Amino acid sequence: MIQQPELTVIMPVYNVERYLERALDHLAKQDDPNFKLLIVNDGSTDNTRKIAESYREKFRYFKIINKHNGGLSDARNVGIANVDTPYFTFHDGDDWVDSDYTAFFVNAFHNHPDAAMVSCGFWLDYENKQGSIPVTKKVVRGMKGKARTYQLISNPFGSLCDNHCLATPVKGYTWNKGYKLSVVRQNHLHFMENLAFMEDQIFNVQYLALTEGFYCDSKPIYHYWQRKDSMVHHFNAKMIPDNFKANYIIAKIIIRSLWHEHKKEKSSNQNLLEASERDQR
C-alpha cells in the first residue's frame, strides 16, 4: 500500500519548451517516486503546456495549474496555495535533478526533526561546457545556527555578478531548499511580486527568522542550467534599485532576528545564573 506523499515539487514554468522534457524525464526517474508534482504554467505561449500534459501518466501524483502570466513570484505563490503535503520544494523548468532529489528532502526532515528548513548542494551546468561543476568544493553538512545560516544564504549582489568567490552550497535559491507547509501557513508567508529578482532570498530569510533549525548537506543533486537567455543573465535597469531594496529588506530582517536571538540567549543565561544562586543559598 502506497503511503500518502509527504513532498510536493512546485514547478513554475514559462516558455521552457526547449528544456522541459529534460526536467520531467529526470523527475520521473526518482529513487523515491512517491511525491506530488505541481506544475504552474504561467501563461506560456509556446508548447510548454502541451509538453507538460504529455507527462501526466509518468507520475503518481500530477497536477497542472494554467494561469495568466503574472511572473515567477506570482506563480510560486499560486503553487504554495495549492500544496497539501507536509513538505514542499521548488524546481525550475529549465533545470534538472539527480535521482535522489526527492528522497533527500523527505529523509532530511525525518532524520532532523528539529530542522524547519533543509538544503542540498547543486551543480552548475553550461551550454558550452561538458560535464557538471559543483558550485563549490566546500563541504558543509549538519545543523547550523542562525548566524551561520544567514551567512550561507545571503548574497548581497544577487544576480548582478556570479560571485564565485562567495560561493556556498546553499545560497538564497528556492530549488535546493525544502520547506514545511505549516510554517508558511501559520505565518502567511509569500513571495514579493514587485521585485525583478532576489525575491527568493527575501522569502528564505523571512522563513528562517520565524523558525528554529536549519540543516544542509553540500552534496550536489540539483543541476542549475546556466542559460544565456535567462532573466538573471540579462541586465536591466530595474535590477539596480531592486538590488538595493532587496538588500535593505534582507539586512533589516537579519539584524532584527539576530538581536532577538541575542536577547533570548542573554535572558536564558540570566535565568540560569539566578537559578544557580538560589541553589547555593
PDB file of C-alpha atoms in Angstrom:
ATOM      1  CA  MET A   1       0.000   0.000   0.000  1.00  0.00           C
ATOM      2  CA  ILE A   2       1.426   3.362  -1.076  1.00  0.00           C
ATOM      3  CA  GLN A   3       1.614   5.922   1.707  1.00  0.00           C
ATOM      4  CA  GLN A   4       0.372   9.445   1.184  1.00  0.00           C
ATOM      5  CA  PRO A   5       3.136  11.625  -0.302  1.00  0.00           C
ATOM      6  CA  GLU A   6       4.931  13.947   2.103  1.00  0.00           C
ATOM      7  CA  LEU A   7       6.568  16.162  -0.519  1.00  0.00           C
ATOM      8  CA  THR A   8       5.268  18.427  -3.288  1.00  0.00           C
ATOM      9  CA  VAL A   9       7.599  19.643  -6.031  1.00  0.00           C
ATOM     10  CA  ILE A  10       6.334  23.002  -7.313  1.00  0.00           C
ATOM     11  CA  MET A  11       7.494  23.736 -10.852  1.00  0.00           C
ATOM     12  CA  PRO A  12       6.652  27.212 -12.185  1.00  0.00           C
ATOM     13  CA  VAL A  13       7.089  27.236 -15.972  1.00  0.00           C
ATOM     14  CA  TYR A  14       7.018  29.909 -18.650  1.00  0.00           C
ATOM     15  CA  ASN A  15       8.026  29.225 -22.262  1.00  0.00           C
ATOM     16  CA  VAL A  16      10.514  26.453 -21.476  1.00  0.00           C
ATOM     17  CA  GLU A  17       9.624  24.074 -24.310  1.00  0.00           C
ATOM     18  CA  ARG A  18      13.339  23.589 -25.114  1.00  0.00           C
ATOM     19  CA  TYR A  19      14.149  22.283 -21.632  1.00  0.00           C
ATOM     20  CA  LEU A  20      11.005  20.896 -20.017  1.00  0.00           C
ATOM     21  CA  GLU A  21      11.327  17.322 -21.306  1.00  0.00           C
ATOM     22  CA  ARG A  22      14.772  17.039 -19.719  1.00  0.00           C
ATOM     23  CA  ALA A  23      13.444  18.343 -16.403  1.00  0.00           C
ATOM     24  CA  LEU A  24      10.462  15.979 -16.363  1.00  0.00           C
ATOM     25  CA  ASP A  25      12.445  12.962 -17.578  1.00  0.00           C
ATOM     26  CA  HIS A  26      14.769  13.254 -14.587  1.00  0.00           C
ATOM     27  CA  LEU A  27      11.927  13.850 -12.135  1.00  0.00           C
ATOM     28  CA  ALA A  28      10.136  10.774 -13.468  1.00  0.00           C
ATOM     29  CA  LYS A  29      13.163   8.615 -12.542  1.00  0.00           C
ATOM     30  CA  GLN A  30      13.404   9.428  -8.856  1.00  0.00           C
ATOM     31  CA  ASP A  31      14.527   6.795  -6.357  1.00  0.00           C
ATOM     32  CA  ASP A  32      11.510   7.845  -4.300  1.00  0.00           C
ATOM     33  CA  PRO A  33       8.650   8.388  -6.778  1.00  0.00           C
ATOM     34  CA  ASN A  34       6.070   8.970  -4.032  1.00  0.00           C
ATOM     35  CA  PHE A  35       5.794  12.747  -4.354  1.00  0.00           C
ATOM     36  CA  LYS A  36       3.380  15.233  -5.868  1.00  0.00           C
ATOM     37  CA  LEU A  37       4.366  17.234  -8.929  1.00  0.00           C
ATOM     38  CA  LEU A  38       2.565  20.569  -9.210  1.00  0.00           C
ATOM     39  CA  ILE A  39       3.274  22.460 -12.420  1.00  0.00           C
ATOM     40  CA  VAL A  40       2.196  26.101 -12.524  1.00  0.00           C
ATOM     41  CA  ASN A  41       2.043  27.202 -16.149  1.00  0.00           C
ATOM     42  CA  ASP A  42       2.433  30.976 -16.001  1.00  0.00           C
ATOM     43  CA  GLY A  43       0.743  31.845 -19.306  1.00  0.00           C
ATOM     44  CA  SER A  44       3.236  30.149 -21.629  1.00  0.00           C
ATOM     45  CA  THR A  45       2.773  30.972 -25.320  1.00  0.00           C
ATOM     46  CA  ASP A  46       4.865  28.106 -26.714  1.00  0.00           C
ATOM     47  CA  ASN A  47       4.426  24.310 -26.366  1.00  0.00           C
ATOM     48  CA  THR A  48       5.214  24.231 -22.645  1.00  0.00           C
ATOM     49  CA  ARG A  49       1.658  23.286 -21.640  1.00  0.00           C
ATOM     50  CA  LYS A  50       1.396  20.558 -24.286  1.00  0.00           C
ATOM     51  CA  ILE A  51       4.714  19.006 -23.268  1.00  0.00           C
ATOM     52  CA  ALA A  52       3.780  19.085 -19.579  1.00  0.00           C
ATOM     53  CA  GLU A  53       0.435  17.384 -20.258  1.00  0.00           C
ATOM     54  CA  SER A  54       2.177  14.582 -22.147  1.00  0.00           C
ATOM     55  CA  TYR A  55       3.933  13.541 -18.913  1.00  0.00           C
ATOM     56  CA  ARG A  56       0.787  13.149 -16.835  1.00  0.00           C
ATOM     57  CA  GLU A  57       0.900   9.341 -16.840  1.00  0.00           C
ATOM     58  CA  LYS A  58       4.551   9.192 -15.775  1.00  0.00           C
ATOM     59  CA  PHE A  59       3.915  10.490 -12.271  1.00  0.00           C
ATOM     60  CA  ARG A  60       1.832   9.056  -9.435  1.00  0.00           C
ATOM     61  CA  TYR A  61       0.538  12.485  -8.472  1.00  0.00           C
ATOM     62  CA  PHE A  62       0.439  15.114 -11.182  1.00  0.00           C
ATOM     63  CA  LYS A  63      -1.357  18.451 -11.425  1.00  0.00           C
ATOM     64  CA  ILE A  64      -1.123  21.414 -13.782  1.00  0.00           C
ATOM     65  CA  ILE A  65      -2.465  24.858 -12.971  1.00  0.00           C
ATOM     66  CA  ASN A  66      -2.770  27.083 -16.043  1.00  0.00           C
ATOM     67  CA  LYS A  67      -2.906  30.803 -15.286  1.00  0.00           C
ATOM     68  CA  HIS A  68      -2.405  34.165 -16.933  1.00  0.00           C
ATOM     69  CA  ASN A  69       1.155  35.419 -16.914  1.00  0.00           C
ATOM     70  CA  GLY A  70       1.934  37.096 -13.591  1.00  0.00           C
ATOM     71  CA  GLY A  71       5.645  36.487 -13.124  1.00  0.00           C
ATOM     72  CA  LEU A  72       7.716  33.966 -11.197  1.00  0.00           C
ATOM     73  CA  SER A  73       6.782  35.146  -7.696  1.00  0.00           C
ATOM     74  CA  ASP A  74       3.084  35.029  -8.519  1.00  0.00           C
ATOM     75  CA  ALA A  75       3.460  31.511  -9.943  1.00  0.00           C
ATOM     76  CA  ARG A  76       5.291  30.376  -6.807  1.00  0.00           C
ATOM     77  CA  ASN A  77       2.574  31.855  -4.601  1.00  0.00           C
ATOM     78  CA  VAL A  78      -0.113  30.051  -6.596  1.00  0.00           C
ATOM     79  CA  GLY A  79       1.867  26.844  -6.176  1.00  0.00           C
ATOM     80  CA  ILE A  80       2.192  27.242  -2.405  1.00  0.00           C
ATOM     81  CA  ALA A  81      -1.539  27.935  -2.110  1.00  0.00           C
ATOM     82  CA  ASN A  82      -2.221  24.521  -3.675  1.00  0.00           C
ATOM     83  CA  VAL A  83       0.185  22.425  -1.599  1.00  0.00           C
ATOM     84  CA  ASP A  84      -1.399  19.828   0.694  1.00  0.00           C
ATOM     85  CA  THR A  85       1.684  17.844   1.790  1.00  0.00           C
ATOM     86  CA  PRO A  86       3.784  18.475   4.931  1.00  0.00           C
ATOM     87  CA  TYR A  87       6.848  19.485   2.888  1.00  0.00           C
ATOM     88  CA  PHE A  88       7.458  21.211  -0.423  1.00  0.00           C
ATOM     89  CA  THR A  89      10.271  22.423  -2.644  1.00  0.00           C
ATOM     90  CA  PHE A  90      10.643  24.253  -5.956  1.00  0.00           C
ATOM     91  CA  HIS A  91      12.073  23.175  -9.308  1.00  0.00           C
ATOM     92  CA  ASP A  92      12.732  25.456 -12.291  1.00  0.00           C
ATOM     93  CA  GLY A  93      11.544  24.154 -15.642  1.00  0.00           C
ATOM     94  CA  ASP A  94      14.910  24.567 -17.363  1.00  0.00           C
ATOM     95  CA  ASP A  95      16.933  22.694 -14.711  1.00  0.00           C
ATOM     96  CA  TRP A  96      17.101  19.005 -13.817  1.00  0.00           C
ATOM     97  CA  VAL A  97      17.885  16.824 -10.813  1.00  0.00           C
ATOM     98  CA  ASP A  98      19.681  13.643  -9.812  1.00  0.00           C
ATOM     99  CA  SER A  99      17.685  10.564  -8.868  1.00  0.00           C
ATOM    100  CA  ASP A 100      17.946  11.122  -5.089  1.00  0.00           C
ATOM    101  CA  TYR A 101      16.482  14.636  -5.177  1.00  0.00           C
ATOM    102  CA  THR A 102      13.008  13.985  -3.752  1.00  0.00           C
ATOM    103  CA  ALA A 103      14.276  11.386  -1.277  1.00  0.00           C
ATOM    104  CA  PHE A 104      16.781  13.904   0.093  1.00  0.00           C
ATOM    105  CA  PHE A 105      14.127  16.304   1.375  1.00  0.00           C
ATOM    106  CA  VAL A 106      11.887  13.679   2.959  1.00  0.00           C
ATOM    107  CA  ASN A 107      14.811  11.887   4.605  1.00  0.00           C
ATOM    108  CA  ALA A 108      16.398  15.147   5.777  1.00  0.00           C
ATOM    109  CA  PHE A 109      13.198  16.205   7.541  1.00  0.00           C
ATOM    110  CA  HIS A 110      12.737  12.737   9.046  1.00  0.00           C
ATOM    111  CA  ASN A 111      16.343  12.479  10.241  1.00  0.00           C
ATOM    112  CA  HIS A 112      16.465  16.057  11.542  1.00  0.00           C
ATOM    113  CA  PRO A 113      13.054  16.760  13.088  1.00  0.00           C
ATOM    114  CA  ASP A 114      14.316  19.995  14.647  1.00  0.00           C
ATOM    115  CA  ALA A 115      15.001  21.479  11.214  1.00  0.00           C
ATOM    116  CA  ALA A 116      12.413  23.875   9.828  1.00  0.00           C
ATOM    117  CA  MET A 117      14.313  24.135   6.523  1.00  0.00           C
ATOM    118  CA  VAL A 118      16.680  21.732   4.762  1.00  0.00           C
ATOM    119  CA  SER A 119      19.022  22.363   1.846  1.00  0.00           C
ATOM    120  CA  CYS A 120      21.081  20.344  -0.629  1.00  0.00           C
ATOM    121  CA  GLY A 121      24.041  21.336  -2.800  1.00  0.00           C
ATOM    122  CA  PHE A 122      23.870  21.948  -6.537  1.00  0.00           C
ATOM    123  CA  TRP A 123      25.731  21.672  -9.826  1.00  0.00           C
ATOM    124  CA  LEU A 124      26.362  24.386 -12.388  1.00  0.00           C
ATOM    125  CA  ASP A 125      25.801  23.278 -15.982  1.00  0.00           C
ATOM    126  CA  TYR A 126      26.726  25.378 -19.013  1.00  0.00           C
ATOM    127  CA  GLU A 127      25.672  25.238 -22.655  1.00  0.00           C
ATOM    128  CA  ASN A 128      29.283  25.475 -23.869  1.00  0.00           C
ATOM    129  CA  LYS A 129      30.953  23.235 -21.265  1.00  0.00           C
ATOM    130  CA  GLN A 130      30.993  19.477 -20.823  1.00  0.00           C
ATOM    131  CA  GLY A 131      30.021  17.951 -17.506  1.00  0.00           C
ATOM    132  CA  SER A 132      28.554  19.319 -14.306  1.00  0.00           C
ATOM    133  CA  ILE A 133      30.559  21.541 -11.980  1.00  0.00           C
ATOM    134  CA  PRO A 134      29.800  21.700  -8.244  1.00  0.00           C
ATOM    135  CA  VAL A 135      29.093  25.279  -7.205  1.00  0.00           C
ATOM    136  CA  THR A 136      31.803  24.898  -4.567  1.00  0.00           C
ATOM    137  CA  LYS A 137      34.043  22.159  -3.215  1.00  0.00           C
ATOM    138  CA  LYS A 138      33.434  23.336   0.333  1.00  0.00           C
ATOM    139  CA  VAL A 139      31.872  20.614   2.470  1.00  0.00           C
ATOM    140  CA  VAL A 140      29.049  21.934   4.621  1.00  0.00           C
ATOM    141  CA  ARG A 141      26.906  19.432   6.464  1.00  0.00           C
ATOM    142  CA  GLY A 142      24.746  19.315   9.575  1.00  0.00           C
ATOM    143  CA  MET A 143      22.563  21.590  11.659  1.00  0.00           C
ATOM    144  CA  LYS A 144      23.593  25.246  11.606  1.00  0.00           C
ATOM    145  CA  GLY A 145      22.904  28.162  13.932  1.00  0.00           C
ATOM    146  CA  LYS A 146      21.053  31.221  12.742  1.00  0.00           C
ATOM    147  CA  ALA A 147      24.060  33.473  12.178  1.00  0.00           C
ATOM    148  CA  ARG A 148      25.864  30.808  10.128  1.00  0.00           C
ATOM    149  CA  THR A 149      22.683  30.059   8.158  1.00  0.00           C
ATOM    150  CA  TYR A 150      22.218  33.697   7.191  1.00  0.00           C
ATOM    151  CA  GLN A 151      25.863  33.777   6.101  1.00  0.00           C
ATOM    152  CA  LEU A 152      25.355  30.724   3.878  1.00  0.00           C
ATOM    153  CA  ILE A 153      22.165  32.048   2.309  1.00  0.00           C
ATOM    154  CA  SER A 154      22.775  35.769   1.879  1.00  0.00           C
ATOM    155  CA  ASN A 155      24.227  37.021  -1.388  1.00  0.00           C
ATOM    156  CA  PRO A 156      24.318  40.842  -1.401  1.00  0.00           C
ATOM    157  CA  PHE A 157      24.987  41.064  -5.140  1.00  0.00           C
ATOM    158  CA  GLY A 158      22.075  38.891  -6.189  1.00  0.00           C
ATOM    159  CA  SER A 159      22.378  38.178  -9.913  1.00  0.00           C
ATOM    160  CA  LEU A 160      24.404  41.292 -10.750  1.00  0.00           C
ATOM    161  CA  CYS A 161      27.549  39.149 -10.886  1.00  0.00           C
ATOM    162  CA  ASP A 162      28.487  35.476 -10.475  1.00  0.00           C
ATOM    163  CA  ASN A 163      30.174  35.867  -7.045  1.00  0.00           C
ATOM    164  CA  HIS A 164      32.103  32.595  -7.352  1.00  0.00           C
ATOM    165  CA  CYS A 165      34.477  33.791  -4.635  1.00  0.00           C
ATOM    166  CA  LEU A 166      31.470  33.989  -2.283  1.00  0.00           C
ATOM    167  CA  ALA A 167      30.033  30.658  -3.404  1.00  0.00           C
ATOM    168  CA  THR A 168      28.346  28.413  -0.869  1.00  0.00           C
ATOM    169  CA  PRO A 169      26.380  25.195  -1.480  1.00  0.00           C
ATOM    170  CA  VAL A 170      23.301  26.886  -0.003  1.00  0.00           C
ATOM    171  CA  LYS A 171      22.771  30.424  -1.358  1.00  0.00           C
ATOM    172  CA  GLY A 172      19.363  32.097  -1.497  1.00  0.00           C
ATOM    173  CA  TYR A 173      17.692  29.926  -4.121  1.00  0.00           C
ATOM    174  CA  THR A 174      14.453  28.038  -3.506  1.00  0.00           C
ATOM    175  CA  TRP A 175      15.035  24.969  -5.661  1.00  0.00           C
ATOM    176  CA  ASN A 176      17.629  23.422  -3.326  1.00  0.00           C
ATOM    177  CA  LYS A 177      15.529  24.071  -0.203  1.00  0.00           C
ATOM    178  CA  GLY A 178      12.823  22.041   1.497  1.00  0.00           C
ATOM    179  CA  TYR A 179      10.115  23.874   3.456  1.00  0.00           C
ATOM    180  CA  LYS A 180       7.429  22.946   5.968  1.00  0.00           C
ATOM    181  CA  LEU A 181       3.944  23.895   4.840  1.00  0.00           C
ATOM    182  CA  SER A 182       2.884  24.538   8.450  1.00  0.00           C
ATOM    183  CA  VAL A 183       5.440  27.366   8.773  1.00  0.00           C
ATOM    184  CA  VAL A 184       4.196  29.086   5.623  1.00  0.00           C
ATOM    185  CA  ARG A 185       0.532  28.721   6.555  1.00  0.00           C
ATOM    186  CA  GLN A 186       0.931  29.881  10.162  1.00  0.00           C
ATOM    187  CA  ASN A 187       2.952  32.946   9.192  1.00  0.00           C
ATOM    188  CA  HIS A 188       1.172  33.778   5.912  1.00  0.00           C
ATOM    189  CA  LEU A 189       4.467  33.803   4.030  1.00  0.00           C
ATOM    190  CA  HIS A 190       4.548  34.618   0.331  1.00  0.00           C
ATOM    191  CA  PHE A 191       6.952  35.838  -2.353  1.00  0.00           C
ATOM    192  CA  MET A 192       7.150  39.562  -3.035  1.00  0.00           C
ATOM    193  CA  GLU A 193       5.775  40.215  -6.513  1.00  0.00           C
ATOM    194  CA  ASN A 194       7.190  43.690  -7.207  1.00  0.00           C
ATOM    195  CA  LEU A 195      10.876  42.796  -7.427  1.00  0.00           C
ATOM    196  CA  ALA A 196      12.800  41.824 -10.560  1.00  0.00           C
ATOM    197  CA  PHE A 197      14.981  39.397  -8.598  1.00  0.00           C
ATOM    198  CA  MET A 198      16.222  38.366  -5.109  1.00  0.00           C
ATOM    199  CA  GLU A 199      12.629  37.663  -4.036  1.00  0.00           C
ATOM    200  CA  ASP A 200      13.709  34.087  -3.294  1.00  0.00           C
ATOM    201  CA  GLN A 201      16.427  35.266  -0.903  1.00  0.00           C
ATOM    202  CA  ILE A 202      13.959  37.514   0.903  1.00  0.00           C
ATOM    203  CA  PHE A 203      11.491  34.636   1.276  1.00  0.00           C
ATOM    204  CA  ASN A 204      14.188  32.365   2.718  1.00  0.00           C
ATOM    205  CA  VAL A 205      15.397  34.958   5.218  1.00  0.00           C
ATOM    206  CA  GLN A 206      11.821  35.720   6.334  1.00  0.00           C
ATOM    207  CA  TYR A 207      11.161  31.995   6.753  1.00  0.00           C
ATOM    208  CA  LEU A 208      14.351  31.418   8.765  1.00  0.00           C
ATOM    209  CA  ALA A 209      13.742  34.427  11.000  1.00  0.00           C
ATOM    210  CA  LEU A 210      10.453  32.873  12.096  1.00  0.00           C
ATOM    211  CA  THR A 211      11.806  29.380  12.751  1.00  0.00           C
ATOM    212  CA  GLU A 212      14.462  27.408  14.559  1.00  0.00           C
ATOM    213  CA  GLY A 213      16.689  24.812  12.936  1.00  0.00           C
ATOM    214  CA  PHE A 214      18.409  24.651   9.554  1.00  0.00           C
ATOM    215  CA  TYR A 215      20.024  21.528   8.097  1.00  0.00           C
ATOM    216  CA  CYS A 216      22.169  21.410   4.991  1.00  0.00           C
ATOM    217  CA  ASP A 217      24.202  18.884   3.060  1.00  0.00           C
ATOM    218  CA  SER A 218      26.537  20.246   0.385  1.00  0.00           C
ATOM    219  CA  LYS A 219      26.303  17.116  -1.778  1.00  0.00           C
ATOM    220  CA  PRO A 220      25.093  18.484  -5.162  1.00  0.00           C
ATOM    221  CA  ILE A 221      21.934  16.866  -6.528  1.00  0.00           C
ATOM    222  CA  TYR A 222      20.271  19.767  -8.385  1.00  0.00           C
ATOM    223  CA  HIS A 223      21.523  20.922 -11.808  1.00  0.00           C
ATOM    224  CA  TYR A 224      21.327  24.684 -12.287  1.00  0.00           C
ATOM    225  CA  TRP A 225      21.311  25.320 -16.044  1.00  0.00           C
ATOM    226  CA  GLN A 226      23.196  28.487 -16.997  1.00  0.00           C
ATOM    227  CA  ARG A 227      21.053  29.779 -19.858  1.00  0.00           C
ATOM    228  CA  LYS A 228      22.383  32.720 -21.827  1.00  0.00           C
ATOM    229  CA  ASP A 229      18.810  33.882 -22.457  1.00  0.00           C
ATOM    230  CA  SER A 230      17.628  33.589 -18.848  1.00  0.00           C
ATOM    231  CA  MET A 231      16.363  36.644 -16.989  1.00  0.00           C
ATOM    232  CA  VAL A 232      19.197  36.607 -14.435  1.00  0.00           C
ATOM    233  CA  HIS A 233      21.845  36.804 -17.149  1.00  0.00           C
ATOM    234  CA  HIS A 234      20.280  39.782 -18.900  1.00  0.00           C
ATOM    235  CA  PHE A 235      20.874  43.075 -17.173  1.00  0.00           C
ATOM    236  CA  ASN A 236      18.013  45.538 -16.983  1.00  0.00           C
ATOM    237  CA  ALA A 237      17.800  48.936 -15.301  1.00  0.00           C
ATOM    238  CA  LYS A 238      15.317  47.687 -12.691  1.00  0.00           C
ATOM    239  CA  MET A 239      17.930  45.330 -11.231  1.00  0.00           C
ATOM    240  CA  ILE A 240      19.960  48.097  -9.560  1.00  0.00           C
ATOM    241  CA  PRO A 241      17.178  49.707  -7.468  1.00  0.00           C
ATOM    242  CA  ASP A 242      15.697  46.262  -6.780  1.00  0.00           C
ATOM    243  CA  ASN A 243      19.093  45.086  -5.553  1.00  0.00           C
ATOM    244  CA  PHE A 244      19.296  47.957  -3.060  1.00  0.00           C
ATOM    245  CA  LYS A 245      15.686  47.440  -1.975  1.00  0.00           C
ATOM    246  CA  ALA A 246      16.099  43.690  -1.528  1.00  0.00           C
ATOM    247  CA  ASN A 247      19.342  44.037   0.424  1.00  0.00           C
ATOM    248  CA  TYR A 248      17.756  46.618   2.693  1.00  0.00           C
ATOM    249  CA  ILE A 249      14.842  44.273   3.443  1.00  0.00           C
ATOM    250  CA  ILE A 250      17.177  41.309   3.990  1.00  0.00           C
ATOM    251  CA  ALA A 251      19.567  43.238   6.257  1.00  0.00           C
ATOM    252  CA  LYS A 252      16.674  44.565   8.311  1.00  0.00           C
ATOM    253  CA  ILE A 253      15.231  41.081   8.846  1.00  0.00           C
ATOM    254  CA  ILE A 254      18.613  39.544   9.720  1.00  0.00           C
ATOM    255  CA  ILE A 255      19.624  42.275  12.169  1.00  0.00           C
ATOM    256  CA  ARG A 256      16.263  42.128  13.932  1.00  0.00           C
ATOM    257  CA  SER A 257      16.411  38.325  14.048  1.00  0.00           C
ATOM    258  CA  LEU A 258      19.950  38.163  15.433  1.00  0.00           C
ATOM    259  CA  TRP A 259      19.175  40.864  18.013  1.00  0.00           C
ATOM    260  CA  HIS A 260      16.184  38.827  19.135  1.00  0.00           C
ATOM    261  CA  GLU A 261      18.436  35.748  19.395  1.00  0.00           C
ATOM    262  CA  HIS A 262      20.944  37.741  21.440  1.00  0.00           C
ATOM    263  CA  LYS A 263      18.277  38.934  23.889  1.00  0.00           C
ATOM    264  CA  LYS A 264      16.860  35.430  24.190  1.00  0.00           C
ATOM    265  CA  GLU A 265      20.279  33.973  24.933  1.00  0.00           C
ATOM    266  CA  LYS A 266      21.044  36.744  27.430  1.00  0.00           C
ATOM    267  CA  SER A 267      17.740  36.127  29.205  1.00  0.00           C
ATOM    268  CA  SER A 268      18.392  32.388  29.293  1.00  0.00           C
ATOM    269  CA  ASN A 269      21.857  32.895  30.782  1.00  0.00           C
ATOM    270  CA  GLN A 270      20.423  35.277  33.390  1.00  0.00           C
ATOM    271  CA  ASN A 271      17.807  32.713  34.373  1.00  0.00           C
ATOM    272  CA  LEU A 272      20.494  30.037  34.724  1.00  0.00           C
ATOM    273  CA  LEU A 273      22.595  32.367  36.887  1.00  0.00           C
ATOM    274  CA  GLU A 274      19.658  33.181  39.143  1.00  0.00           C
ATOM    275  CA  ALA A 275      18.749  29.514  39.461  1.00  0.00           C
ATOM    276  CA  SER A 276      22.341  28.682  40.378  1.00  0.00           C
ATOM    277  CA  GLU A 277      22.415  31.419  43.020  1.00  0.00           C
ATOM    278  CA  ARG A 278      19.155  30.124  44.560  1.00  0.00           C
ATOM    279  CA  ASP A 279      20.586  26.594  44.734  1.00  0.00           C
ATOM    280  CA  GLN A 280      23.621  27.857  46.608  1.00  0.00           C
ATOM    281  CA  ARG A 281      21.607  29.573  49.333  1.00  0.00           C
TER     282      ARG A 281
END
